[in-house]
mmCIF file of C-alpha atoms in Angstrom:
data_model
loop_
_atom_site.group_PDB
_atom_site.id
_atom_site.type_symbol
_atom_site.label_atom_id
_atom_site.label_comp_id
_atom_site.label_asym_id
_atom_site.label_seq_id
_atom_site.Cartn_x
_atom_site.Cartn_y
_atom_site.Cartn_z
ATOM 1 C CA MET H 29 -165.913 -111.576 -176.183
ATOM 2 C CA ASN H 30 -163.757 -111.010 -179.285
ATOM 3 C CA GLY H 31 -161.207 -113.547 -180.535
ATOM 4 C CA LYS H 32 -158.200 -111.599 -179.188
ATOM 5 C CA ALA H 33 -159.602 -111.410 -175.652
ATOM 6 C CA LEU H 34 -160.553 -115.102 -175.710
ATOM 7 C CA LEU H 35 -157.019 -116.085 -176.788
ATOM 8 C CA SER H 36 -155.497 -113.972 -173.986
ATOM 9 C CA GLY H 37 -157.726 -115.693 -171.431
ATOM 10 C CA ILE H 38 -156.679 -119.143 -172.631
ATOM 11 C CA VAL H 39 -152.984 -118.213 -172.441
ATOM 12 C CA LEU H 40 -153.424 -116.835 -168.908
ATOM 13 C CA VAL H 41 -155.155 -119.998 -167.675
ATOM 14 C CA GLY H 42 -152.491 -122.168 -169.322
ATOM 15 C CA ASN H 43 -149.723 -120.224 -167.594
ATOM 16 C CA VAL H 44 -151.386 -120.599 -164.183
ATOM 17 C CA ILE H 45 -151.775 -124.361 -164.652
ATOM 18 C CA GLY H 46 -148.151 -124.635 -165.784
ATOM 19 C CA VAL H 47 -146.868 -122.781 -162.710
ATOM 20 C CA ALA H 48 -148.954 -124.946 -160.385
ATOM 21 C CA HIS H 49 -147.615 -128.135 -161.990
ATOM 22 C CA ALA H 50 -144.009 -126.928 -161.898
ATOM 23 C CA GLY H 51 -144.259 -126.171 -158.191
ATOM 24 C CA GLN H 52 -145.788 -129.531 -157.318
ATOM 25 C CA PHE H 53 -142.514 -130.946 -155.970
ATOM 26 C CA ASP H 54 -140.660 -127.739 -155.034
ATOM 27 C CA GLN H 55 -141.266 -127.719 -151.278
ATOM 28 C CA ALA H 56 -140.620 -130.438 -148.749
ATOM 29 C CA PRO H 57 -143.167 -130.808 -145.966
ATOM 30 C CA LYS H 58 -142.339 -129.000 -142.731
ATOM 31 C CA MET H 59 -143.461 -129.925 -139.232
ATOM 32 C CA THR H 60 -141.981 -130.180 -135.767
ATOM 33 C CA LEU H 61 -141.347 -133.189 -133.575
ATOM 34 C CA VAL H 62 -139.997 -133.107 -130.046
ATOM 35 C CA ALA H 63 -138.206 -135.739 -128.030
ATOM 36 C CA GLY H 64 -136.960 -135.349 -124.489
ATOM 37 C CA SER H 65 -138.316 -133.852 -121.323
ATOM 38 C CA SER H 66 -137.857 -130.125 -121.609
ATOM 39 C CA PRO H 67 -140.669 -128.005 -120.109
ATOM 40 C CA GLY H 68 -143.383 -127.165 -122.617
ATOM 41 C CA ALA H 69 -143.081 -130.381 -124.587
ATOM 42 C CA SER H 70 -146.421 -131.791 -125.618
ATOM 43 C CA SER H 71 -147.441 -135.093 -124.087
ATOM 44 C CA SER H 72 -147.897 -136.633 -127.520
ATOM 45 C CA GLY H 73 -144.290 -135.894 -128.461
ATOM 46 C CA VAL H 74 -145.360 -133.835 -131.483
ATOM 47 C CA ARG H 75 -145.459 -130.081 -131.923
ATOM 48 C CA HIS H 76 -147.038 -128.380 -134.883
ATOM 49 C CA GLY H 77 -146.387 -124.904 -136.231
ATOM 50 C CA GLY H 78 -148.641 -121.914 -135.699
ATOM 51 C CA GLU H 79 -152.082 -121.252 -137.120
ATOM 52 C CA GLY H 80 -150.665 -120.420 -140.537
ATOM 53 C CA ALA H 81 -148.259 -123.356 -140.714
ATOM 54 C CA GLU H 82 -148.238 -125.297 -143.945
ATOM 55 C CA LYS H 83 -150.221 -128.513 -143.696
ATOM 56 C CA SER H 84 -148.731 -131.707 -145.063
ATOM 57 C CA SER H 85 -150.245 -135.013 -146.137
ATOM 58 C CA LEU H 86 -147.378 -136.790 -144.372
ATOM 59 C CA THR H 87 -148.267 -138.594 -141.178
ATOM 60 C CA VAL H 88 -145.383 -137.905 -138.811
ATOM 61 C CA THR H 89 -144.977 -139.908 -135.614
ATOM 62 C CA PRO H 90 -142.334 -140.190 -132.880
ATOM 63 C CA ASP H 91 -140.907 -143.007 -135.034
ATOM 64 C CA TYR H 92 -139.847 -140.452 -137.645
ATOM 65 C CA ILE H 93 -136.356 -141.274 -138.929
ATOM 66 C CA MET H 94 -134.180 -138.208 -139.366
ATOM 67 C CA GLY H 95 -132.260 -137.584 -142.553
ATOM 68 C CA PRO H 96 -129.904 -135.142 -144.296
ATOM 69 C CA GLU H 97 -130.944 -131.462 -144.347
ATOM 70 C CA ASP H 98 -133.423 -131.857 -141.472
ATOM 71 C CA VAL H 99 -133.163 -128.901 -139.086
ATOM 72 C CA LEU H 100 -132.956 -129.812 -135.389
ATOM 73 C CA GLU H 101 -133.210 -127.610 -132.344
ATOM 74 C CA ILE H 102 -131.247 -129.214 -129.531
ATOM 75 C CA THR H 103 -131.799 -127.838 -126.048
ATOM 76 C CA VAL H 104 -129.767 -128.720 -122.977
ATOM 77 C CA TRP H 105 -131.834 -127.648 -119.982
ATOM 78 C CA LYS H 106 -130.340 -124.628 -118.170
ATOM 79 C CA ASN H 107 -127.315 -124.536 -120.472
ATOM 80 C CA ALA H 108 -127.634 -122.061 -123.318
ATOM 81 C CA ASP H 109 -124.016 -122.563 -124.407
ATOM 82 C CA LEU H 110 -124.693 -126.206 -125.267
ATOM 83 C CA SER H 111 -128.064 -125.564 -126.897
ATOM 84 C CA LYS H 112 -128.138 -124.835 -130.610
ATOM 85 C CA GLN H 113 -130.058 -125.248 -133.852
ATOM 86 C CA VAL H 114 -128.292 -127.422 -136.399
ATOM 87 C CA GLN H 115 -128.900 -128.880 -139.835
ATOM 88 C CA VAL H 116 -128.036 -132.502 -140.492
ATOM 89 C CA ARG H 117 -125.098 -132.505 -142.875
ATOM 90 C CA PRO H 118 -124.986 -134.567 -146.110
ATOM 91 C CA ASP H 119 -122.718 -137.034 -144.303
ATOM 92 C CA GLY H 120 -125.547 -137.688 -141.832
ATOM 93 C CA ARG H 121 -123.918 -136.011 -138.843
ATOM 94 C CA ILE H 122 -124.375 -132.938 -136.668
ATOM 95 C CA SER H 123 -121.765 -131.098 -134.601
ATOM 96 C CA LEU H 124 -122.350 -130.078 -130.992
ATOM 97 C CA PRO H 125 -120.226 -128.284 -128.373
ATOM 98 C CA LEU H 126 -118.095 -130.543 -126.167
ATOM 99 C CA ILE H 127 -119.075 -133.854 -127.745
ATOM 100 C CA GLY H 128 -118.311 -133.054 -131.400
ATOM 101 C CA ASP H 129 -119.859 -135.021 -134.256
ATOM 102 C CA VAL H 130 -122.902 -137.238 -133.691
ATOM 103 C CA SER H 131 -124.661 -139.409 -136.276
ATOM 104 C CA ALA H 132 -128.270 -138.314 -136.760
ATOM 105 C CA VAL H 133 -129.347 -139.995 -140.007
ATOM 106 C CA GLY H 134 -131.282 -143.213 -139.508
ATOM 107 C CA ARG H 135 -132.310 -142.361 -135.945
ATOM 108 C CA THR H 136 -135.404 -141.087 -134.225
ATOM 109 C CA ALA H 137 -135.270 -137.930 -132.130
ATOM 110 C CA ALA H 138 -135.570 -140.077 -129.000
ATOM 111 C CA GLN H 139 -132.574 -142.223 -130.006
ATOM 112 C CA LEU H 140 -130.461 -139.175 -130.760
ATOM 113 C CA THR H 141 -131.508 -137.590 -127.460
ATOM 114 C CA GLU H 142 -130.364 -140.699 -125.610
ATOM 115 C CA GLU H 143 -126.899 -140.674 -127.195
ATOM 116 C CA ILE H 144 -126.335 -136.952 -126.673
ATOM 117 C CA SER H 145 -127.407 -137.268 -123.021
ATOM 118 C CA ALA H 146 -125.064 -140.220 -122.483
ATOM 119 C CA ARG H 147 -122.092 -138.394 -123.981
ATOM 120 C CA LEU H 148 -122.785 -135.212 -122.009
ATOM 121 C CA LYS H 149 -122.616 -137.181 -118.755
ATOM 122 C CA SER H 150 -118.842 -136.992 -119.074
ATOM 123 C CA TYR H 151 -119.129 -133.238 -118.568
ATOM 124 C CA MET H 152 -122.182 -132.756 -116.325
ATOM 125 C CA GLU H 153 -124.451 -134.634 -113.963
ATOM 126 C CA ASN H 154 -127.847 -135.807 -115.237
ATOM 127 C CA PRO H 155 -128.099 -133.632 -118.382
ATOM 128 C CA THR H 156 -131.637 -133.053 -119.646
ATOM 129 C CA VAL H 157 -131.745 -132.875 -123.434
ATOM 130 C CA SER H 158 -134.644 -132.270 -125.800
ATOM 131 C CA ILE H 159 -134.672 -132.336 -129.576
ATOM 132 C CA LEU H 160 -137.181 -130.567 -131.807
ATOM 133 C CA VAL H 161 -137.282 -131.338 -135.516
ATOM 134 C CA ARG H 162 -137.916 -127.827 -136.784
ATOM 135 C CA GLU H 163 -137.890 -128.640 -140.497
ATOM 136 C CA VAL H 164 -138.352 -131.943 -142.280
ATOM 137 C CA ASN H 165 -136.276 -131.601 -145.432
ATOM 138 C CA SER H 166 -135.079 -135.170 -145.867
ATOM 139 C CA TYR H 167 -138.371 -136.794 -146.886
ATOM 140 C CA GLN H 168 -137.097 -136.854 -150.418
ATOM 141 C CA ILE H 169 -135.860 -139.372 -152.924
ATOM 142 C CA TYR H 170 -133.592 -138.989 -155.929
ATOM 143 C CA VAL H 171 -134.441 -140.654 -159.246
ATOM 144 C CA LEU H 172 -131.405 -140.579 -161.506
ATOM 145 C CA GLY H 173 -130.201 -141.912 -164.821
ATOM 146 C CA GLU H 174 -132.354 -143.111 -167.700
ATOM 147 C CA VAL H 175 -135.762 -141.780 -166.684
ATOM 148 C CA ASN H 176 -137.594 -139.043 -168.520
ATOM 149 C CA ALA H 177 -137.664 -136.606 -165.605
ATOM 150 C CA PRO H 178 -134.687 -137.256 -163.310
ATOM 151 C CA GLY H 179 -134.541 -135.212 -160.149
ATOM 152 C CA LYS H 180 -135.341 -134.883 -156.459
ATOM 153 C CA TYR H 181 -138.904 -135.615 -155.342
ATOM 154 C CA PRO H 182 -140.522 -135.287 -151.904
ATOM 155 C CA LEU H 183 -142.181 -138.294 -150.300
ATOM 156 C CA LYS H 184 -145.659 -137.166 -149.344
ATOM 157 C CA SER H 185 -146.910 -140.669 -148.570
ATOM 158 C CA LYS H 186 -145.686 -144.263 -148.731
ATOM 159 C CA THR H 187 -144.018 -144.721 -152.107
ATOM 160 C CA THR H 188 -142.763 -147.870 -153.810
ATOM 161 C CA LEU H 189 -139.976 -148.226 -156.347
ATOM 162 C CA LEU H 190 -142.416 -148.558 -159.270
ATOM 163 C CA GLN H 191 -144.304 -145.494 -158.109
ATOM 164 C CA ALA H 192 -141.056 -143.521 -158.037
ATOM 165 C CA ILE H 193 -140.308 -144.539 -161.634
ATOM 166 C CA THR H 194 -143.791 -143.354 -162.579
ATOM 167 C CA ILE H 195 -143.268 -140.029 -160.772
ATOM 168 C CA ALA H 196 -140.122 -139.582 -162.882
ATOM 169 C CA HIS H 197 -142.214 -140.144 -166.049
ATOM 170 C CA GLY H 198 -140.966 -143.650 -166.784
ATOM 171 C CA PHE H 199 -137.921 -145.081 -168.520
ATOM 172 C CA THR H 200 -136.117 -143.684 -171.531
ATOM 173 C CA GLN H 201 -135.643 -145.875 -174.591
ATOM 174 C CA VAL H 202 -132.072 -146.817 -173.610
ATOM 175 C CA ALA H 203 -132.818 -147.621 -169.957
ATOM 176 C CA ALA H 204 -131.511 -150.878 -168.531
ATOM 177 C CA ARG H 205 -134.750 -151.364 -166.631
ATOM 178 C CA ASN H 206 -133.713 -154.718 -165.205
ATOM 179 C CA LYS H 207 -130.552 -153.289 -163.665
ATOM 180 C CA ILE H 208 -132.096 -150.728 -161.299
ATOM 181 C CA VAL H 209 -130.020 -149.929 -158.212
ATOM 182 C CA VAL H 210 -131.265 -148.236 -155.040
ATOM 183 C CA PHE H 211 -128.610 -146.686 -152.802
ATOM 184 C CA ARG H 212 -129.721 -146.366 -149.179
ATOM 185 C CA PHE H 213 -128.039 -145.049 -146.046
ATOM 186 C CA GLY H 214 -126.959 -147.820 -143.695
ATOM 187 C CA LYS H 215 -127.702 -148.102 -139.998
ATOM 188 C CA ASP H 216 -127.020 -144.866 -138.106
ATOM 189 C CA GLY H 217 -126.272 -143.216 -141.446
ATOM 190 C CA GLU H 218 -123.034 -145.140 -141.900
ATOM 191 C CA GLY H 219 -122.206 -145.946 -145.534
ATOM 192 C CA LEU H 220 -124.552 -146.767 -148.382
ATOM 193 C CA ASN H 221 -126.277 -150.074 -149.002
ATOM 194 C CA LYS H 222 -126.965 -151.192 -152.560
ATOM 195 C CA ILE H 223 -130.338 -152.777 -153.405
ATOM 196 C CA LYS H 224 -130.801 -154.250 -156.887
ATOM 197 C CA ALA H 225 -134.137 -154.609 -158.658
ATOM 198 C CA SER H 226 -135.502 -155.762 -162.005
ATOM 199 C CA TYR H 227 -138.577 -154.138 -163.531
ATOM 200 C CA ASP H 228 -139.487 -157.292 -165.447
ATOM 201 C CA ASP H 229 -139.151 -159.422 -162.327
ATOM 202 C CA ILE H 230 -141.518 -157.138 -160.445
ATOM 203 C CA VAL H 231 -144.127 -156.847 -163.188
ATOM 204 C CA LEU H 232 -143.936 -160.156 -165.052
ATOM 205 C CA ARG H 233 -142.515 -162.601 -162.536
ATOM 206 C CA ASP H 234 -142.795 -163.325 -158.832
ATOM 207 C CA GLY H 235 -140.506 -160.468 -157.850
ATOM 208 C CA SER H 236 -142.895 -158.229 -155.944
ATOM 209 C CA ASP H 237 -140.452 -158.217 -153.009
ATOM 210 C CA GLN H 238 -138.154 -156.098 -155.207
ATOM 211 C CA ASN H 239 -140.811 -153.373 -155.367
ATOM 212 C CA ILE H 240 -139.513 -151.992 -152.093
ATOM 213 C CA GLU H 241 -141.038 -149.180 -150.072
ATOM 214 C CA LEU H 242 -138.689 -146.238 -150.377
ATOM 215 C CA LYS H 243 -137.124 -144.386 -147.480
ATOM 216 C CA PRO H 244 -136.029 -140.754 -147.229
ATOM 217 C CA GLY H 245 -132.689 -140.196 -148.933
ATOM 218 C CA ASP H 246 -132.966 -143.224 -151.234
ATOM 219 C CA GLN H 247 -131.157 -142.737 -154.546
ATOM 220 C CA ILE H 248 -132.672 -144.707 -157.424
ATOM 221 C CA VAL H 249 -130.329 -145.130 -160.361
ATOM 222 C CA VAL H 250 -131.484 -146.465 -163.731
ATOM 223 C CA PRO H 251 -128.387 -147.070 -165.877
ATOM 224 C CA SER H 252 -128.361 -147.097 -169.653
ATOM 225 C CA GLU H 253 -127.867 -150.309 -171.605
ATOM 226 C CA THR H 254 -124.446 -149.044 -172.669
ATOM 227 C CA MET H 255 -123.394 -148.656 -169.018
ATOM 228 C CA VAL H 256 -124.105 -152.293 -168.149
ATOM 229 C CA VAL H 257 -120.702 -153.931 -168.061
ATOM 230 C CA LEU H 258 -120.314 -157.580 -168.940
ATOM 231 C CA PRO H 259 -118.564 -159.668 -166.262
ATOM 232 C CA SER H 260 -114.869 -160.195 -166.878
ATOM 233 C CA ARG H 261 -113.703 -163.589 -168.046
#
């Protein structure tokens, strides 16, 4: 093989590796969960896609907590007008005929099914509702601020705060690493809770409880030293 051909081969391999690395975090895992009692539901409460469905390393159970951008198929038995496919909005809610907005974030499919059924009882007798999670798009976290690779990353397994910082390629030189803040949706998707953490406390002191396990939708913010405001006198 001459030198020109060898160089072309090296460039081609490098490009393939680069594309594979760039796409590592591009797609969120997709699977389907079902809650309710509609005919055809599996006894385990979980439905998977067809033969060619993308496999995920995530272990999804009926305890799955729904989040923003998840796609839900809601079926009201023998009532096509009330059945629809919806995407959870950024505010954590979905909109349904008759009953309007319902909070979905922070709930399991079974919990959401129970509320929708209860609210539909004002309009019909003994409604039978089932919910299928068609797409899981909310198993993602956001690492923002003074990290070397800020962005949105999917959670493919249990991930701690320190692991998330590592995924984002660590702190920049001006990071206030002891002033980390994690913003997390509150109960039933209402509001945002603020969780503070110190890198030095976690690593050097007895602060391992600050190395929290992250949840879908968590926003990790690492401010710069110049953003840290001194308390007013």
